GROMACS .gro file of C-alpha atoms in nm:
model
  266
    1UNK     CA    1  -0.317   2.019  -1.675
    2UNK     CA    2  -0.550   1.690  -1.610
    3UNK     CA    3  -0.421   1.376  -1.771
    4UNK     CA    4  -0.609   1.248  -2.086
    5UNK     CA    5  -0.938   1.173  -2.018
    6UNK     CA    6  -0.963   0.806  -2.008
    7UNK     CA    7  -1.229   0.572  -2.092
    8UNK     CA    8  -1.353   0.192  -2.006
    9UNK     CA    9  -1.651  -0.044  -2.138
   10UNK     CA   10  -1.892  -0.150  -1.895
   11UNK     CA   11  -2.218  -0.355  -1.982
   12UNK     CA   12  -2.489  -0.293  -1.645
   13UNK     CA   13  -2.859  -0.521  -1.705
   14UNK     CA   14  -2.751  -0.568  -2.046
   15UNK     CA   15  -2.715  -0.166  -2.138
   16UNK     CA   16  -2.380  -0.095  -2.321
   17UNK     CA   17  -2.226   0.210  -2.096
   18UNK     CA   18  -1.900   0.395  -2.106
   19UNK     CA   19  -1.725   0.557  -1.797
   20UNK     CA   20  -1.481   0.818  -1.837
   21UNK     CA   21  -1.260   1.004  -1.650
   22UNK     CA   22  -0.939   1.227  -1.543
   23UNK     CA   23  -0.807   1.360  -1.258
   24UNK     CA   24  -0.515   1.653  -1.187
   25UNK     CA   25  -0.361   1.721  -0.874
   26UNK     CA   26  -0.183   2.068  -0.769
   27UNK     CA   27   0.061   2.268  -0.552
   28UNK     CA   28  -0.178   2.565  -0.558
   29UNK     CA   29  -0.054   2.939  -0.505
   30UNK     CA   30   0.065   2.925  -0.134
   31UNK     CA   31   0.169   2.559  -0.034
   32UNK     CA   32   0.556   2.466  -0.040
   33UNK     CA   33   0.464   2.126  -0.126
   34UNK     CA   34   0.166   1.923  -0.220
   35UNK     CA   35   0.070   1.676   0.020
   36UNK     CA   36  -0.263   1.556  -0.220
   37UNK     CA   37  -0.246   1.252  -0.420
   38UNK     CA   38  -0.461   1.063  -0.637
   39UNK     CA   39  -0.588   0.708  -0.804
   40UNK     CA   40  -0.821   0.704  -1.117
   41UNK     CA   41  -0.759   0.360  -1.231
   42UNK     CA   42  -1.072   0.147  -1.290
   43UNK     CA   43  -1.248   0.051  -1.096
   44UNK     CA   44  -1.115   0.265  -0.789
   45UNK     CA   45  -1.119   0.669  -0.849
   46UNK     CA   46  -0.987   0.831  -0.506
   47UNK     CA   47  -0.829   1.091  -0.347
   48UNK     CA   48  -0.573   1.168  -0.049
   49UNK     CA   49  -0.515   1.522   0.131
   50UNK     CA   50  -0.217   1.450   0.361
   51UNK     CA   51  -0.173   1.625   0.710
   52UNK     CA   52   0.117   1.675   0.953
   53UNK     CA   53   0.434   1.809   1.018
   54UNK     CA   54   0.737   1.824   0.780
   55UNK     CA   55   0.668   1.554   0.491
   56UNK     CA   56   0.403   1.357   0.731
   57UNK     CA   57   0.117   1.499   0.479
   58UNK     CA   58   0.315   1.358   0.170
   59UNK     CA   59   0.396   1.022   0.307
   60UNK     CA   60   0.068   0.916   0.471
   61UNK     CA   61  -0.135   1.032   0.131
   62UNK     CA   62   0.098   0.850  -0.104
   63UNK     CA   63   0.179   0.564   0.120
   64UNK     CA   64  -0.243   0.527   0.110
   65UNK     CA   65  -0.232   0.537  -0.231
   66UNK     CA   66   0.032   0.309  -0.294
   67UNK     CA   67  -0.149   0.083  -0.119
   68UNK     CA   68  -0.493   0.104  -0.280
   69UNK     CA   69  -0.297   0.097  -0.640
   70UNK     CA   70  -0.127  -0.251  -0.577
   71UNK     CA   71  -0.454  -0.343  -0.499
   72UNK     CA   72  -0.622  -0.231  -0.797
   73UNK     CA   73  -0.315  -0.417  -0.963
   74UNK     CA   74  -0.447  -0.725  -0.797
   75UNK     CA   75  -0.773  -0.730  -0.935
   76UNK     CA   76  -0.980  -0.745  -0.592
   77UNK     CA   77  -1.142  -0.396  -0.531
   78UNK     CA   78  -1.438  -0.446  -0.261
   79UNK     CA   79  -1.494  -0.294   0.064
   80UNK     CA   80  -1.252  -0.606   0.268
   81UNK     CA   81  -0.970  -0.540   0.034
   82UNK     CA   82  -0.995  -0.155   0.071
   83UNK     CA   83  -0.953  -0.209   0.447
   84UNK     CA   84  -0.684  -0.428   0.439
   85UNK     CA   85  -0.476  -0.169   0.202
   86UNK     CA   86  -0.542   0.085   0.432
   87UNK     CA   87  -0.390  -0.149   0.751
   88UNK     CA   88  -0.093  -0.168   0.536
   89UNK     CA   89  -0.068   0.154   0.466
   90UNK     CA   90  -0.115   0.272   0.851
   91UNK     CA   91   0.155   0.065   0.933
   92UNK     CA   92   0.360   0.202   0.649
   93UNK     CA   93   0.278   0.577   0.802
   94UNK     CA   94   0.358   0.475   1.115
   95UNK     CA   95   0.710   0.323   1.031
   96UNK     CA   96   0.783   0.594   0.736
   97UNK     CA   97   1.171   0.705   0.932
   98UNK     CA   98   1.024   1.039   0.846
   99UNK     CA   99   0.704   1.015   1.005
  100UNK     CA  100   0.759   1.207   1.311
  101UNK     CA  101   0.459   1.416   1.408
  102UNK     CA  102   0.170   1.306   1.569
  103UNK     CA  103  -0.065   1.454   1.346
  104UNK     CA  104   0.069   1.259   1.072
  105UNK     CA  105  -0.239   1.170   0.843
  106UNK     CA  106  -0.459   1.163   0.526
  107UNK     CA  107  -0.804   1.206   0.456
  108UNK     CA  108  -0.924   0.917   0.169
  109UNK     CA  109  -1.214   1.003  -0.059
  110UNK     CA  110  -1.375   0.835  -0.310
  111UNK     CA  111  -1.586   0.607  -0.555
  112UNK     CA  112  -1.561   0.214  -0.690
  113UNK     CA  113  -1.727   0.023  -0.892
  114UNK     CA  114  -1.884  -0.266  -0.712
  115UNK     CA  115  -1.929  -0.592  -0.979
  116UNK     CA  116  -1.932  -0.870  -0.736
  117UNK     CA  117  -2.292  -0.853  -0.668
  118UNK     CA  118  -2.604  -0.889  -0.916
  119UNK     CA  119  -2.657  -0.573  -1.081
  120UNK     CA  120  -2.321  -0.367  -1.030
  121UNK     CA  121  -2.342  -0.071  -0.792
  122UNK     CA  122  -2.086   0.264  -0.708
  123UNK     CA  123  -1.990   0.250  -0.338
  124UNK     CA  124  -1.835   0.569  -0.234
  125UNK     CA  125  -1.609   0.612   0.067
  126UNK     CA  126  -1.493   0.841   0.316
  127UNK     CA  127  -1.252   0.902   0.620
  128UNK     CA  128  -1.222   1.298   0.721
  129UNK     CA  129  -1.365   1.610   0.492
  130UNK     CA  130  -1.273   1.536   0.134
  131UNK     CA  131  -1.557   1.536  -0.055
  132UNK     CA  132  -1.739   1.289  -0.348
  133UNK     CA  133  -2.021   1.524  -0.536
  134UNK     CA  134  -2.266   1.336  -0.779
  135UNK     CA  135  -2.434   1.546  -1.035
  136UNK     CA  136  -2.766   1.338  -1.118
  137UNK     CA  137  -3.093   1.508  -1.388
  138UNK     CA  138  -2.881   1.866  -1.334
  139UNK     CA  139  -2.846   1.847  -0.944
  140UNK     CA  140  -2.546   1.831  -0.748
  141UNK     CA  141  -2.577   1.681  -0.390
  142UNK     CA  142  -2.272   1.586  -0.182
  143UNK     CA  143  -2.245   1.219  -0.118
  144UNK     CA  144  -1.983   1.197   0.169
  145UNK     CA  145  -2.066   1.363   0.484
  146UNK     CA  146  -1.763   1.540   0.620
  147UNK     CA  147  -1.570   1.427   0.938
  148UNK     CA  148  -1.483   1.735   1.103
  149UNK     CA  149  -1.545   1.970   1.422
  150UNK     CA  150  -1.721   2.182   1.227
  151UNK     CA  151  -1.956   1.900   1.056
  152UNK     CA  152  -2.051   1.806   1.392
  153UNK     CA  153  -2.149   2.115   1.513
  154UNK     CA  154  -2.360   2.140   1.209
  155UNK     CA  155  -2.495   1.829   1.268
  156UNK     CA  156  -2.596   1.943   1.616
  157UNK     CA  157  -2.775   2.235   1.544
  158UNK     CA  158  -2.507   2.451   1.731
  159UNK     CA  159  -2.366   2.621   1.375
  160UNK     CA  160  -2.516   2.717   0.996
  161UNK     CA  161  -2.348   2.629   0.701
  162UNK     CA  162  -2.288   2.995   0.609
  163UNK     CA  163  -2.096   3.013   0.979
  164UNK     CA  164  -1.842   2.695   0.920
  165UNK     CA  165  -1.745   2.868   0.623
  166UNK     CA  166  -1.522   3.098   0.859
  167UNK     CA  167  -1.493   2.882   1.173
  168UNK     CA  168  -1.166   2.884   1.302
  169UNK     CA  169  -1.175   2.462   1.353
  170UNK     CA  170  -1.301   2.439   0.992
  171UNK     CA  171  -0.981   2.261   0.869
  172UNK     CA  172  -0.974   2.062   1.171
  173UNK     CA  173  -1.080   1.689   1.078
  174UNK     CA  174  -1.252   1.350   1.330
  175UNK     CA  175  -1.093   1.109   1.128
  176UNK     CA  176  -0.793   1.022   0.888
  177UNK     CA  177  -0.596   0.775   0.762
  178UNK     CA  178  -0.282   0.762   1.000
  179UNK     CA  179  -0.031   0.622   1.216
  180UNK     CA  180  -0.308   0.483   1.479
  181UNK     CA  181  -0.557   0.226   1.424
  182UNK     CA  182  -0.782   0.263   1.157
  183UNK     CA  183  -1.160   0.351   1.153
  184UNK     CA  184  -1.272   0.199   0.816
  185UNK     CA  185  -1.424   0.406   0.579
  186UNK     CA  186  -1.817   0.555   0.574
  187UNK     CA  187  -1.988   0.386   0.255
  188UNK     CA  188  -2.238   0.437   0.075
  189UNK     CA  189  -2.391   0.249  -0.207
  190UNK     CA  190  -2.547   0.434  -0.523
  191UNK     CA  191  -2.674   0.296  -0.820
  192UNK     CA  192  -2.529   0.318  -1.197
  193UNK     CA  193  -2.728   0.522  -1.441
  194UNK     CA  194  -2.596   0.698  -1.780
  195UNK     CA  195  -2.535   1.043  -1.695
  196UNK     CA  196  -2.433   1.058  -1.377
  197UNK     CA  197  -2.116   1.269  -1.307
  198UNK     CA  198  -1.888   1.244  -0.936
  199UNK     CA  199  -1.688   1.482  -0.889
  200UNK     CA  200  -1.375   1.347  -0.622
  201UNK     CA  201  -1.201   1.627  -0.428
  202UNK     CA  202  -0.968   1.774  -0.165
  203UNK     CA  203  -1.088   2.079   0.029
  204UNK     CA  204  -0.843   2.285  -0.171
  205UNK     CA  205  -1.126   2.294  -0.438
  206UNK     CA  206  -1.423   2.345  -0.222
  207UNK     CA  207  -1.204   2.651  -0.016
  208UNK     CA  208  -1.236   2.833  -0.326
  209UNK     CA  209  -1.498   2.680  -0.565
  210UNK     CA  210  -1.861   2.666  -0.411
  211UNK     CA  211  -2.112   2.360  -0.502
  212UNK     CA  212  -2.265   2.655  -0.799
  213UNK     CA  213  -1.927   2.693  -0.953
  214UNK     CA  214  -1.862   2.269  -0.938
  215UNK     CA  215  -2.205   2.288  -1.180
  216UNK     CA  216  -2.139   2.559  -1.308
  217UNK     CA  217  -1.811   2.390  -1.444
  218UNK     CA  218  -1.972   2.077  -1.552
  219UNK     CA  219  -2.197   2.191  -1.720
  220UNK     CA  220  -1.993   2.383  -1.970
  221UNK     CA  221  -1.729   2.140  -2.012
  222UNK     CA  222  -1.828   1.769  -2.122
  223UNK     CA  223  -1.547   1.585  -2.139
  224UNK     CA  224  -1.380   1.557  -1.810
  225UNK     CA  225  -1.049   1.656  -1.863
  226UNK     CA  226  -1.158   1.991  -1.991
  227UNK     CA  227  -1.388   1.996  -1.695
  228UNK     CA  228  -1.067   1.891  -1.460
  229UNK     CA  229  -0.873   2.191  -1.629
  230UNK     CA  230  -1.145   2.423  -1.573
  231UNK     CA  231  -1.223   2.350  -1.223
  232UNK     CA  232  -0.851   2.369  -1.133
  233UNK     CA  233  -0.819   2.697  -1.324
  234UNK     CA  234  -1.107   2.884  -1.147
  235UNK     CA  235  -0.971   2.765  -0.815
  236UNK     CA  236  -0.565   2.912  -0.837
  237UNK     CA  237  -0.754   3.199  -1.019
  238UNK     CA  238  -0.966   3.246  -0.640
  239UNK     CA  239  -0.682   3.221  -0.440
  240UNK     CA  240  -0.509   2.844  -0.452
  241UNK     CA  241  -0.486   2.835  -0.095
  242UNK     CA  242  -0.446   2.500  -0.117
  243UNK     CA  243  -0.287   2.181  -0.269
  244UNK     CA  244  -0.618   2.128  -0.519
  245UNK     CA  245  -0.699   1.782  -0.608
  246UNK     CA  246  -0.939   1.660  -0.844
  247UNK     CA  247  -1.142   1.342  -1.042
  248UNK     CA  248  -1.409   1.350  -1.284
  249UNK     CA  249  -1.594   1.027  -1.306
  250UNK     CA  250  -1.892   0.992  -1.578
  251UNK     CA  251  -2.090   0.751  -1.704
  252UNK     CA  252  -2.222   0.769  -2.078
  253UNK     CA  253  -2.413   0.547  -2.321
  254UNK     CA  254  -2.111   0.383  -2.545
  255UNK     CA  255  -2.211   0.567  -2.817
  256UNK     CA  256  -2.163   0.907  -2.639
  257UNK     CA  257  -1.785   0.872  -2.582
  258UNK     CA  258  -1.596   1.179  -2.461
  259UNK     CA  259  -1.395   1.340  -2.778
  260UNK     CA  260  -1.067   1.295  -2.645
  261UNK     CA  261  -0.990   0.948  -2.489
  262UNK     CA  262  -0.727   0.724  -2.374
  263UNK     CA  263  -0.979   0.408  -2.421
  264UNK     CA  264  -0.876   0.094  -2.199
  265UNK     CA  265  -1.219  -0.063  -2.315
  266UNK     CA  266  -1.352  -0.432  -2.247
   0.00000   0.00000   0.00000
């Protein structure tokens, strides 16, 4: 079950606003252990899908977020802070006693909210094939581009989307958060409007949910923690493959506040 959904003020060109969220994070039906994590503290909503032998997966995804939430604790949260967590936590991978294979890693995937400049803006981020969705006027497009084999042969022309569905590289992933030096993050800046859902994920949703069934889900369920539940439900109920990791991020007018709420408001 998601956490409560929680809520927080925000005032963007003078328009009262209200973001809410929640976020759950599983085992799923077939993993011995979850090597997912997550953050959904304001103003940094991200998550982790940890890779490598014995508890590599486990200990480069929390050691990444451990990082990012001391951060958050400190009250910087831009794109030079980001990168500096994620030096610390490369070096915490790499001298984790239990951090023995190679392939030790985590992909990092997310959205934060950007107040430093004029009009505050999202900037989402990405390092390997986790996944940010935004759901803008009924329309779901993926933000982050994935870093993986089978991305780039998409991106080449050589395969179809339909084919990487069943590509035997398709968990296989460019770039992660590890014990080697760090590639910062892809960003992308997106602007703030009332309505606007992301959806924050591990591939252990989008193995079993497709980008129909993500609307599909969001649309019946307003409040994000139901939405959370939902999303996690339909994916054990397709299989679980997976560790399945999840955040719901919306933004509302502050009169439109989600039913159930944990409210950490301004």
């Amino acid at each position: 079950m998601a956490e409560t959904t929680k809520t927080r003020s925000i005032t963007i060109a003078e328009r009262p606003l209200l973001l809410s969220w929640a976020g759950v994070t599983d085992l799923g039906r077939r993993r011995e252990t979850n090597q997912d994590a997550f953050l959904a503290e304001y103003p940094l909503f991200i998550v982790a899908d940890g890779m490598g032998g014995h508890a590599g997966g486990e200990i480069a995804s929390r050691s990444t977020v451990a990082r990012l939430e001391a951060m958050v604790e400190s009250g910087e949260v831009d794109r030079a802070a980001i990168e500096n967590a994620l030096e610390l936590a490369v070096a915490d991978i790499a001298d984790h006693p239990e951090t023995t294979d190679e392939g030790t890693g985590t992909t990092l995937t997310g959205v934060f909210l950007d107040v430093d400049g004029d009009v505050p803006q999202w900037v989402s981020l990405n390092i390997g094939d986790s996944r940010v969705y935004l759901l803008r006027d009924d329309r779901l497009v993926q933000v982050t581009t994935d870093h993986s084999v089978v991305q780039e042969l998409i991106t080449a022309g050589k395969l179809s989307p339909e084919e990487a569905e069943g590509h035997p590289y398709s968990n296989v992933i460019t770039r992660a958060v590890g014990a080697s030096e760090l590639t910062p993050p892809d960003y992308l800046t997106i602007d703030v409007r009332a309505g606007d859902r992301f959806v924050i994920c591990s591939d252990g949703l989008t193995k079993e949910l497709t980008d129909y069934g993500i609307q599909h889900f969001l649309r019946e369920n307003a409040d994000p923690a139901d939405a959370v539940d939902a999303m996690l439900a339909a994916a054990l109920e397709n299989g679980g493959r997976d560790n399945v990791t999840l955040v719901i991020v919306q933004v509302g007018d502050a009169d439109e506040s989600p039913s159930t709420t944990d409210d950490d408001a301004e």
